[in-house]
Amino acid sequence: MRSYCREIILLILLLLSLVIAGCSDSTDLGDDYGYIRGHITLANTPIESVATQSSVEKSKNNIKGLRGSTQKNNYVADEIIVSFSKSADIKKILKKYRLSVKKSIKRLGTKTLIGVAERDINALIKELNNEPEVAYAELNRIVSIMGIGVNDPDYSNQQWNYSAISLPKAWEISTGSTEVTVAVIDTGIDLDHPDLQGQLDLENSINILNSDPEKGIIDTNSDDDNGHGTHVAGIIGATTNNQEGIAGINWKVSIIPIKVLDYYGNGSIDNIAAGIEWAVDHGVDMINLSVGGDFDSQILKDAIDYAHDKEVTVIAASGNDGEEDYLRYPAAYENTIAVGSIDSSLDLSKFSNYGLELDFVAPGGGIYSTVPNGNYYDKYTDTSSSGYYAIFSGTSMATPHVTGVAALLLAQARAEGNNLTPEQLKEELRLTAQDLGDKGRDDQFGYGLINAHAALADARITKAKVFTGEEIDYLNYQIKLKSDIINVSENGTYELKNNDEGNYYVYCWIDLDQEGEEGYNKIDKGDYFAKTSSPVGSGSNTNLELNLITEDDFKELKVID
């Protein structure tokens, strides 16, 4: 659309000082470049409040944190996980190696063997792996927790994390559905917590530590004796608008408590895998895994792949070692959504692991949520609390933010008669995330900070239009188009090649109104919009942040062909 054949598009502007998305970063690349290019991202709403240390008494005396591990080894000393071939003579192999079966996981085709006694467990595993009828044998590794319009009284002064992901605006679109089922595979959940009533699916609950489903032994008492799982569950779906405590991301949801970790927050790989199998076989839509281990494990990978094959979305914590190029398992597996943590300044939390496998970040530092009644201390924020609510920090806390938003997305899709696969959920989160750090995906922040409103509104970055214009009538604030109108790419980049000579404002816009609706083809409240703070010329590198227009008195900007 060159100037000699281009139609004039007029935009009626509110004020010259409009800075709805004014954040621009322009760098002159030289006049020999005949284009304007840059990067666009969707910004979340401003953080409304941050819990101060005065809001939760700061005292270390006689306060316990999340119970720490007493485990000396990173594996269960007398146990080996073995997967046999279908034709294997299992009894013969067990007799040969003087081992017996403790438990089996039918869907994964594995057995946990005991009877190692004083033998060298690594040497025994090597021998088993040399057996033709053994698919694999491995240590039963230990995994641990990854945690160091609403009338709910603590929502406004404690839950900064929700405005950080634009959740209040997302609630105008969807508040969830009990038709969406989320498994929290963790330390269990406080089954009697006053702020989780009506949200828990106790019929399908299980305590894997005391159960052996293959033998028909089922313990349904998945009560939390640690606090971690209850905190995670509250973020996903604490009962909302009950004049009690906090708000959950989902006002309506079905959460299945699956206890796989003990009093100290530790658990074995085979129990994690058994928990995943139970969740999938009992019809969950997604699994929250705020747990992690140091080592790759075939049984854990098989369990994750089993869930993925059944179109169950698995969301896992990256880990709390603060290390580069290192994600804990299962977050490091391809078929999970791996989540890191940011603080209230949108900086990567010091404890958050990151690397190539990281997908997203979410609030994880200083998160206020439900716990069993007791006393707690959070090392990261140096805060203590008592009662049914506490501040915890960790990628464990970031992970249920992503799980919660994914559950909202699925609830919305089903309300419209659709469904979303794990890949589709991840794609929606990716194309609506707020880019942080280096432009585009990077190892520290992955695709960026999730944006609940943009995701539910389907405000994908690929729907953004970019163009330049010149104000030609001060009284009516009309703008004459000075370039083509182009779309932003999937990674947020754009390149305007056909620009008239001179300096002009760069505009970017996502129209969230549908054809036939009053606001269609008008820049108005409810759309995402950005404008440079000053005119720029060809050869400039101009980055913009698209912000949601929320002002009631905002005058619409009409596009006229």
Coordinates of C-alpha atoms in Angstrom, one line a residue:
M1 CA 0.0 0.0 0.0
R2 CA 2.3 2.8 -1.3
S3 CA 1.4 6.5 -0.8
Y4 CA 0.3 6.9 -4.4
C5 CA -2.3 4.0 -4.1
R6 CA -2.9 4.0 -0.3
E7 CA -6.3 5.0 1.1
I8 CA -6.3 7.5 4.0
I9 CA -7.3 6.0 7.4
L10 CA -8.5 8.6 10.0
L11 CA -8.3 7.9 13.7
I12 CA -10.2 10.2 16.1
L13 CA -7.9 10.6 19.1
L14 CA -8.7 11.5 22.7
L15 CA -5.7 13.7 23.5
L16 CA -2.2 14.3 22.1
S17 CA -0.9 13.3 25.5
L18 CA -2.5 9.8 25.3
V19 CA -0.1 7.4 27.0
I20 CA -2.2 4.3 27.4
A21 CA 0.8 2.3 26.3
G22 CA 3.4 5.0 26.0
C23 CA 6.3 2.8 26.9
S24 CA 8.5 3.0 23.8
D25 CA 12.1 2.3 23.3
S26 CA 13.4 3.9 20.0
T27 CA 17.0 3.5 18.7
D28 CA 18.2 5.1 15.5
L29 CA 19.6 2.5 13.2
G30 CA 20.7 4.9 10.5
D31 CA 18.9 6.5 7.5
D32 CA 20.1 3.7 5.1
Y33 CA 17.5 1.4 6.7
G34 CA 14.2 2.2 5.0
Y35 CA 12.0 0.7 7.7
I36 CA 10.9 0.9 11.3
R37 CA 11.2 -2.3 13.3
G38 CA 11.0 -3.5 16.8
H39 CA 9.3 -5.7 19.4
I40 CA 5.8 -5.7 20.8
T41 CA 4.6 -7.4 24.0
L42 CA 1.4 -7.5 26.0
A43 CA 1.7 -5.9 29.4
N44 CA -0.2 -7.1 32.5
T45 CA -2.2 -4.6 34.6
P46 CA -0.2 -2.6 37.2
I47 CA 0.4 -4.4 40.5
E48 CA -2.3 -3.0 42.8
S49 CA -0.7 -3.8 46.2
V50 CA 2.1 -5.8 47.7
A51 CA 1.9 -7.5 51.1
T52 CA 4.1 -5.6 53.5
Q53 CA 6.0 -7.2 56.3
S54 CA 3.7 -5.3 58.7
S55 CA 0.7 -7.1 57.4
V56 CA 2.1 -10.4 58.7
E57 CA 4.0 -10.2 61.9
K58 CA 7.8 -10.6 61.4
S59 CA 9.2 -12.9 64.0
K60 CA 11.5 -15.9 63.9
N61 CA 11.0 -17.0 67.5
N62 CA 9.4 -20.4 67.8
I63 CA 8.2 -20.4 64.2
K64 CA 8.7 -23.4 61.9
G65 CA 9.0 -23.1 58.1
L66 CA 7.9 -25.8 55.7
R67 CA 9.3 -28.9 57.3
G68 CA 12.7 -29.7 55.9
S69 CA 14.0 -33.0 54.7
T70 CA 15.6 -35.5 57.0
Q71 CA 16.6 -37.7 54.0
K72 CA 20.3 -38.5 53.8
N73 CA 20.2 -40.2 50.4
N74 CA 18.5 -38.9 47.3
Y75 CA 16.9 -42.4 46.8
V76 CA 15.0 -45.0 48.8
A77 CA 17.7 -47.3 50.2
D78 CA 16.1 -50.7 49.8
E79 CA 14.1 -50.2 46.6
I80 CA 14.6 -50.6 42.9
I81 CA 12.1 -49.7 40.1
V82 CA 12.1 -52.2 37.3
S83 CA 10.2 -52.4 34.0
F84 CA 10.0 -55.9 32.6
S85 CA 9.4 -56.9 29.0
K86 CA 6.0 -58.4 28.3
S87 CA 7.5 -61.8 27.8
A88 CA 9.6 -61.7 31.0
D89 CA 9.7 -64.6 33.4
I90 CA 9.4 -62.2 36.4
K91 CA 9.3 -64.9 39.1
K92 CA 12.5 -66.4 37.8
I93 CA 14.3 -63.0 37.8
L94 CA 13.0 -62.2 41.3
K95 CA 14.3 -65.5 42.6
K96 CA 17.7 -65.0 40.8
Y97 CA 18.3 -61.7 42.5
R98 CA 16.5 -62.5 45.8
L99 CA 14.1 -59.6 45.4
S100 CA 10.3 -59.3 45.9
V101 CA 7.6 -57.0 44.7
K102 CA 6.5 -54.1 46.9
K103 CA 4.0 -52.5 44.5
S104 CA 3.1 -52.3 40.8
I105 CA 2.0 -49.5 38.5
K106 CA -0.1 -51.3 35.9
R107 CA -0.4 -48.6 33.3
L108 CA 3.3 -47.9 33.2
G109 CA 4.3 -51.6 33.4
T110 CA 6.6 -51.1 36.4
K111 CA 7.3 -52.8 39.7
T112 CA 9.0 -51.5 42.8
L113 CA 11.3 -54.3 44.1
I114 CA 12.6 -54.6 47.6
G115 CA 15.2 -56.9 49.3
V116 CA 18.5 -55.1 48.3
A117 CA 19.6 -55.4 52.0
E118 CA 23.4 -54.9 52.3
R119 CA 24.2 -55.3 48.6
D120 CA 25.5 -52.5 46.4
I121 CA 22.3 -51.1 45.0
N122 CA 24.0 -49.5 42.0
A123 CA 25.8 -52.7 41.1
L124 CA 22.5 -54.6 41.4
I125 CA 20.8 -52.1 39.1
K126 CA 23.6 -52.6 36.5
E127 CA 23.1 -56.3 36.6
L128 CA 19.4 -56.0 36.2
N129 CA 19.8 -53.7 33.2
N130 CA 21.9 -56.3 31.5
E131 CA 19.0 -58.8 31.7
P132 CA 17.4 -59.3 28.3
E133 CA 13.9 -59.3 29.8
V134 CA 14.4 -56.1 31.7
A135 CA 13.5 -52.9 29.9
Y136 CA 15.1 -50.7 32.5
A137 CA 16.0 -50.7 36.2
E138 CA 16.7 -47.6 38.2
L139 CA 16.9 -46.1 41.7
N140 CA 13.6 -45.1 43.4
R141 CA 14.7 -41.4 43.6
I142 CA 13.4 -38.9 46.2
V143 CA 11.6 -35.8 45.1
S144 CA 10.7 -32.8 47.3
I145 CA 8.5 -29.8 47.5
M146 CA 9.6 -26.7 45.6
G147 CA 8.7 -24.2 48.3
I148 CA 10.8 -22.2 50.7
G149 CA -15.2 -8.1 42.9
V150 CA -14.4 -10.1 45.7
N151 CA -15.3 -9.9 49.4
D152 CA -12.6 -12.1 50.8
P153 CA -11.0 -9.9 53.5
D154 CA -7.3 -10.7 52.7
Y155 CA -7.6 -10.4 48.9
S156 CA -7.0 -6.6 48.6
N157 CA -4.0 -6.3 51.0
Q158 CA -2.3 -9.6 50.5
Q159 CA -2.7 -11.0 46.9
W160 CA -0.5 -8.7 44.8
N161 CA 0.2 -11.7 42.7
Y162 CA -3.2 -11.6 41.1
S163 CA -3.0 -8.1 39.6
A164 CA 0.5 -9.1 38.4
I165 CA -1.1 -11.6 36.0
S166 CA -4.2 -9.4 35.2
L167 CA -6.5 -11.8 37.0
P168 CA -9.2 -9.3 38.2
K169 CA -9.9 -8.4 34.6
A170 CA -9.8 -12.0 33.6
W171 CA -12.6 -12.7 36.1
E172 CA -14.9 -10.5 34.0
I173 CA -14.6 -13.2 31.3
S174 CA -14.6 -16.4 33.4
T175 CA -14.4 -17.5 37.0
G176 CA -14.0 -21.2 36.3
S177 CA -16.1 -24.3 36.3
T178 CA -16.6 -27.4 38.5
E179 CA -16.5 -29.3 35.2
V180 CA -12.7 -28.7 35.1
T181 CA -10.8 -31.1 37.4
V182 CA -7.2 -30.4 38.6
A183 CA -5.1 -32.9 40.5
V184 CA -2.8 -31.5 43.1
I185 CA -0.1 -34.2 43.6
D186 CA 1.7 -33.0 46.7
T187 CA 1.7 -33.4 50.5
G188 CA -2.1 -33.7 50.5
I189 CA -4.7 -30.9 51.2
D190 CA -6.3 -29.8 54.5
L191 CA -9.7 -31.4 53.9
D192 CA -11.4 -29.3 56.5
H193 CA -9.9 -25.9 55.6
P194 CA -12.7 -23.3 55.8
D195 CA -11.6 -21.6 52.6
L196 CA -11.5 -24.8 50.5
Q197 CA -15.0 -26.1 51.2
G198 CA -16.9 -27.0 48.1
Q199 CA -13.7 -27.1 45.9
L200 CA -12.4 -30.5 46.7
D201 CA -13.3 -33.8 44.9
L202 CA -12.9 -36.2 47.8
E203 CA -14.5 -39.1 46.0
N204 CA -11.4 -39.5 43.9
S205 CA -8.9 -38.4 46.5
I206 CA -6.1 -40.8 47.5
N207 CA -3.2 -41.2 49.9
I208 CA -0.7 -43.0 47.7
L209 CA 1.7 -43.5 50.7
N210 CA -0.8 -45.9 52.2
S211 CA -2.3 -47.3 49.1
D212 CA -1.6 -50.0 46.5
P213 CA -4.3 -49.7 43.8
E214 CA -3.2 -52.8 42.0
K215 CA -4.0 -54.8 45.2
G216 CA -7.2 -52.9 45.8
I217 CA -5.8 -51.1 48.8
I218 CA -7.1 -47.5 48.7
D219 CA -6.6 -44.9 51.5
T220 CA -8.8 -41.9 50.7
N221 CA -7.5 -39.8 53.6
S222 CA -5.3 -37.4 51.7
D223 CA -5.1 -34.8 54.6
D224 CA -2.1 -32.5 54.6
D225 CA 0.4 -32.9 57.5
N226 CA 3.0 -30.5 55.9
G227 CA 1.2 -27.4 54.6
H228 CA 2.6 -27.2 51.1
G229 CA -0.2 -28.9 49.2
T230 CA -2.8 -26.9 50.9
H231 CA -1.0 -23.7 50.0
V232 CA -0.8 -24.8 46.3
A233 CA -4.5 -25.7 46.3
G234 CA -5.6 -22.3 47.7
I235 CA -3.8 -20.5 44.8
I236 CA -5.6 -22.7 42.3
G237 CA -9.0 -22.5 43.8
A238 CA -9.7 -21.2 47.3
T239 CA -13.4 -20.6 47.8
T240 CA -14.2 -17.1 46.7
N241 CA -16.8 -14.6 47.7
N242 CA -17.4 -16.4 51.0
Q243 CA -16.2 -13.6 53.2
E244 CA -13.4 -15.8 54.3
G245 CA -9.6 -15.4 53.8
I246 CA -8.5 -15.2 50.3
A247 CA -9.7 -15.6 46.7
G248 CA -8.6 -18.5 44.5
I249 CA -7.8 -18.1 40.8
N250 CA -10.8 -20.3 40.1
W251 CA -13.9 -19.5 42.0
K252 CA -15.3 -22.8 40.8
V253 CA -13.2 -25.8 40.2
S254 CA -12.8 -29.5 41.2
I255 CA -9.5 -30.2 42.9
I256 CA -8.5 -33.8 43.6
P257 CA -6.0 -34.1 46.5
I258 CA -3.4 -36.8 45.8
K259 CA -1.0 -37.3 48.6
V260 CA 2.4 -38.6 47.5
L261 CA 4.8 -36.7 49.9
D262 CA 5.3 -37.2 53.6
Y263 CA 5.4 -35.0 56.7
Y264 CA 8.7 -33.6 55.6
G265 CA 7.7 -32.9 52.0
N266 CA 9.6 -35.8 50.5
G267 CA 8.4 -38.7 48.4
S268 CA 9.7 -41.4 46.1
I269 CA 9.6 -41.4 42.3
D270 CA 7.4 -44.5 42.1
N271 CA 4.8 -42.8 44.3
I272 CA 4.8 -39.7 42.2
A273 CA 4.3 -41.9 39.1
A274 CA 1.5 -43.8 40.8
G275 CA -0.1 -40.5 41.7
I276 CA 0.0 -39.4 38.1
E277 CA -1.5 -42.7 36.9
W278 CA -4.3 -42.4 39.5
A279 CA -5.0 -38.8 38.4
V280 CA -5.2 -39.6 34.7
D281 CA -7.3 -42.8 35.2
H282 CA -9.8 -40.8 37.3
G283 CA -10.4 -38.2 34.6
V284 CA -8.4 -35.1 35.6
D285 CA -7.9 -32.4 33.0
M286 CA -4.6 -31.1 34.4
I287 CA -2.0 -32.0 37.0
N288 CA -0.1 -29.6 39.3
L289 CA 3.4 -30.8 40.2
S290 CA 5.0 -28.4 42.6
V291 CA 7.6 -31.0 43.3
G292 CA 11.0 -31.9 41.8
G293 CA 14.0 -34.2 41.9
D294 CA 17.6 -33.9 40.9
F295 CA 17.8 -36.8 38.4
D296 CA 16.2 -38.0 35.3
S297 CA 13.9 -41.0 35.8
Q298 CA 12.4 -43.3 33.3
I299 CA 9.4 -44.2 35.4
L300 CA 8.7 -40.5 36.0
K301 CA 9.1 -39.6 32.3
D302 CA 6.8 -42.5 31.3
A303 CA 4.2 -41.2 33.7
I304 CA 4.4 -37.7 32.3
D305 CA 4.1 -39.1 28.8
Y306 CA 1.2 -41.3 29.8
A307 CA -0.7 -38.2 31.0
H308 CA 0.2 -36.3 27.9
D309 CA -1.0 -39.1 25.6
K310 CA -4.3 -38.9 27.4
E311 CA -4.4 -35.2 26.8
V312 CA -3.9 -34.3 30.4
T313 CA -1.9 -31.0 30.9
V314 CA 1.0 -31.3 33.3
I315 CA 2.4 -28.2 34.9
A316 CA 5.6 -28.4 37.0
A317 CA 7.9 -26.3 39.1
S318 CA 11.4 -25.5 37.7
G319 CA 13.2 -25.8 41.1
N320 CA 14.5 -23.5 43.8
D321 CA 18.3 -23.8 43.5
G322 CA 18.7 -20.5 41.7
E323 CA 20.7 -22.2 39.1
E324 CA 21.2 -21.5 35.4
D325 CA 20.7 -24.3 32.8
Y326 CA 19.2 -26.6 35.3
L327 CA 15.5 -27.5 35.7
R328 CA 14.4 -30.1 38.2
Y329 CA 12.5 -33.2 37.0
P330 CA 9.7 -33.5 35.9
A331 CA 9.8 -29.8 34.8
A332 CA 12.7 -30.6 32.5
Y333 CA 10.6 -33.0 30.4
E334 CA 9.2 -32.0 27.1
N335 CA 5.6 -32.9 27.9
T336 CA 5.3 -30.6 30.9
I337 CA 4.8 -26.9 31.1
A338 CA 7.8 -25.7 33.2
V339 CA 7.3 -22.7 35.4
G340 CA 9.8 -20.3 37.1
S341 CA 9.2 -17.6 39.6
I342 CA 9.1 -13.8 39.6
D343 CA 8.8 -11.3 42.5
S344 CA 6.6 -8.2 42.8
S345 CA 9.2 -6.2 40.8
L346 CA 8.8 -8.6 37.9
D347 CA 12.4 -9.7 38.4
L348 CA 13.3 -13.4 38.4
S349 CA 13.2 -14.7 41.9
K350 CA 16.7 -15.4 43.3
F351 CA 15.8 -19.0 44.0
S352 CA 14.2 -19.7 40.6
N353 CA 16.0 -22.3 38.4
Y354 CA 16.0 -21.5 34.7
G355 CA 17.2 -22.9 31.4
L356 CA 16.3 -24.0 27.9
E357 CA 13.2 -26.1 29.0
L358 CA 11.6 -23.2 30.9
D359 CA 8.2 -22.2 29.5
F360 CA 6.7 -19.4 31.7
V361 CA 7.2 -17.5 34.9
A362 CA 4.5 -16.5 37.4
P363 CA 4.5 -14.9 40.9
G364 CA 6.3 -17.1 43.4
G365 CA 7.9 -14.8 46.0
G366 CA 5.9 -13.9 49.0
I367 CA 2.6 -15.6 48.1
Y368 CA -0.2 -15.6 50.6
S369 CA -2.5 -18.7 50.6
T370 CA -4.2 -21.4 52.6
V371 CA -2.5 -23.7 55.1
P372 CA -3.5 -26.1 57.8
N373 CA -4.0 -24.2 61.1
G374 CA -0.5 -23.7 62.5
N375 CA 2.6 -21.5 62.7
Y376 CA 4.8 -20.9 59.6
Y377 CA 7.9 -19.0 58.6
D378 CA 9.0 -18.0 55.1
K379 CA 12.7 -17.6 54.7
Y380 CA 12.6 -15.8 51.4
T381 CA 10.5 -12.9 52.7
D382 CA 11.5 -13.2 56.3
T383 CA 7.9 -13.3 57.5
S384 CA 6.1 -15.5 59.9
S385 CA 2.4 -16.2 60.2
S386 CA -0.1 -18.3 62.1
G387 CA -3.6 -19.6 61.6
Y388 CA -5.1 -20.8 58.3
Y389 CA -3.1 -18.6 56.0
A390 CA 0.6 -18.1 55.4
I391 CA 3.2 -16.6 53.1
F392 CA 5.3 -19.1 51.2
S393 CA 7.8 -18.6 48.4
G394 CA 9.1 -20.9 45.7
T395 CA 8.5 -22.1 42.2
S396 CA 6.0 -24.3 43.9
M397 CA 3.9 -21.2 44.4
A398 CA 4.4 -19.9 40.8
T399 CA 3.3 -23.2 39.3
P400 CA -0.3 -23.2 40.5
H401 CA -0.7 -19.7 39.1
V402 CA -0.2 -21.2 35.6
T403 CA -2.3 -24.2 36.5
G404 CA -5.1 -21.9 37.7
V405 CA -5.1 -19.8 34.6
A406 CA -5.0 -22.9 32.4
A407 CA -8.1 -24.2 34.3
L408 CA -9.9 -20.9 33.6
L409 CA -9.0 -21.2 29.9
L410 CA -10.4 -24.7 29.7
A411 CA -13.5 -23.7 31.6
Q412 CA -14.1 -20.9 29.1
A413 CA -13.5 -23.2 26.1
R414 CA -16.0 -25.8 27.4
A415 CA -18.6 -23.2 28.2
E416 CA -18.4 -22.3 24.5
G417 CA -18.7 -26.0 23.5
N418 CA -15.0 -26.5 22.7
N419 CA -12.0 -28.2 24.3
L420 CA -8.3 -27.5 24.5
T421 CA -5.5 -30.0 24.3
P422 CA -2.2 -29.5 26.3
E423 CA -0.6 -28.1 23.2
Q424 CA -3.5 -25.6 22.6
L425 CA -3.4 -24.4 26.2
K426 CA 0.3 -23.8 26.1
E427 CA 0.0 -22.0 22.8
E428 CA -2.7 -19.7 24.1
L429 CA -0.5 -18.9 27.2
R430 CA 2.6 -18.4 24.9
L431 CA 1.0 -16.0 22.5
T432 CA -0.5 -13.8 25.3
A433 CA 2.4 -13.8 27.8
Q434 CA 4.2 -10.6 28.8
D435 CA 7.7 -10.7 27.5
L436 CA 10.3 -10.1 30.2
G437 CA 14.1 -10.0 29.9
D438 CA 15.6 -10.3 26.4
K439 CA 13.2 -9.7 23.5
G440 CA 11.5 -12.9 22.6
R441 CA 11.8 -16.2 24.4
D442 CA 14.8 -16.4 26.8
D443 CA 16.1 -19.0 29.3
Q444 CA 15.4 -16.8 32.4
F445 CA 11.8 -16.1 31.8
G446 CA 10.8 -18.5 29.0
Y447 CA 8.0 -17.0 26.9
G448 CA 7.3 -14.6 29.7
L449 CA 4.8 -13.8 32.5
I450 CA 1.4 -15.3 32.0
N451 CA -1.4 -12.8 31.3
A452 CA -4.8 -14.2 32.5
H453 CA -6.9 -11.5 30.9
A454 CA -5.1 -11.6 27.5
A455 CA -5.3 -15.4 27.5
L456 CA -9.1 -15.5 28.2
A457 CA -9.8 -12.6 25.8
D458 CA -7.7 -14.4 23.1
A459 CA -5.6 -11.2 22.7
R460 CA -2.8 -13.1 20.9
I461 CA 0.2 -11.0 19.9
T462 CA -0.4 -12.2 16.3
K463 CA -3.6 -10.2 16.3
A464 CA -1.8 -6.9 16.9
K465 CA -1.7 -4.4 14.1
V466 CA 1.1 -1.9 13.7
F467 CA 1.2 1.3 11.6
T468 CA 2.5 4.9 11.6
G469 CA 0.4 8.1 11.4
E470 CA 0.5 11.9 11.4
E471 CA -1.9 14.1 13.3
I472 CA -3.4 16.5 10.7
D473 CA -6.3 18.2 12.6
Y474 CA -5.6 19.4 16.2
L475 CA -9.3 20.0 16.9
N476 CA -10.5 16.5 16.0
Y477 CA -7.2 14.7 16.5
Q478 CA -7.4 13.0 13.1
I479 CA -4.4 10.9 12.0
K480 CA -3.4 10.3 8.5
L481 CA -1.9 6.8 7.8
K482 CA 1.8 7.0 6.9
S483 CA 2.6 3.3 6.4
D484 CA 1.1 0.0 5.7
I485 CA -0.9 -1.7 8.4
I486 CA 0.9 -5.0 9.3
N487 CA 0.6 -7.9 11.8
V488 CA 3.0 -8.6 14.6
S489 CA 4.8 -12.0 14.3
E490 CA 4.5 -14.8 16.8
N491 CA 7.7 -13.8 18.6
G492 CA 6.5 -10.2 18.9
T493 CA 8.6 -8.6 16.2
Y494 CA 7.5 -6.3 13.4
E495 CA 9.0 -4.5 10.4
L496 CA 7.3 -1.6 8.7
K497 CA 8.9 -1.2 5.3
N498 CA 6.6 1.1 3.4
N499 CA 6.9 4.4 5.4
D500 CA 6.6 7.9 4.1
E501 CA 9.6 10.1 4.7
G502 CA 9.6 12.0 8.0
N503 CA 8.9 11.2 11.6
Y504 CA 5.6 9.8 12.8
Y505 CA 4.0 8.1 15.8
V506 CA 4.0 4.3 15.8
Y507 CA 0.7 2.8 16.9
C508 CA -0.2 -0.8 17.8
W509 CA -3.6 -2.2 18.5
I510 CA -5.6 -5.4 19.2
D511 CA -9.3 -5.1 18.6
L512 CA -11.1 -7.4 21.0
D513 CA -14.5 -6.6 19.6
Q514 CA -16.1 -9.1 17.1
E515 CA -17.5 -8.1 13.7
G516 CA -21.0 -6.8 14.3
E517 CA -20.3 -5.6 17.8
E518 CA -20.5 -1.9 18.6
G519 CA -16.8 -1.5 19.2
Y520 CA -15.6 -3.4 16.2
N521 CA -12.9 -1.5 14.2
K522 CA -12.8 1.1 16.9
I523 CA -10.0 1.6 19.5
D524 CA -12.0 1.7 22.7
K525 CA -12.2 0.4 26.3
G526 CA -11.4 -3.3 26.4
D527 CA -8.9 -3.2 23.6
Y528 CA -5.1 -3.4 23.9
F529 CA -3.3 -0.3 22.6
A530 CA 0.1 1.3 22.4
K531 CA 1.6 4.5 21.0
T532 CA 5.1 5.9 21.0
S533 CA 5.7 8.8 23.3
S534 CA 7.3 10.8 20.4
P535 CA 7.5 10.6 16.6
V536 CA 10.1 8.3 15.1
G537 CA 11.6 8.0 11.6
S538 CA 12.7 5.2 9.3
G539 CA 15.7 3.3 10.6
S540 CA 14.4 3.3 14.1
N541 CA 14.2 0.3 16.4
T542 CA 10.9 1.0 18.4
N543 CA 9.6 -1.4 21.1
L544 CA 6.1 -1.0 22.5
E545 CA 4.0 -2.5 25.4
L546 CA 0.4 -3.1 24.6
N547 CA -1.8 -2.1 27.6
L548 CA -5.4 -2.9 28.2
I549 CA -7.6 0.2 28.0
T550 CA -9.6 0.3 31.2
E551 CA -10.7 4.0 31.6
D552 CA -14.4 4.5 31.5
D553 CA -14.0 8.0 30.0
F554 CA -11.7 6.9 27.2
K555 CA -12.9 8.3 23.9
E556 CA -13.0 5.7 21.1
L557 CA -10.6 6.0 18.2
K558 CA -12.4 5.1 15.1
V559 CA -10.7 3.7 12.0
I560 CA -12.2 5.0 8.8
D561 CA -11.3 3.5 5.4

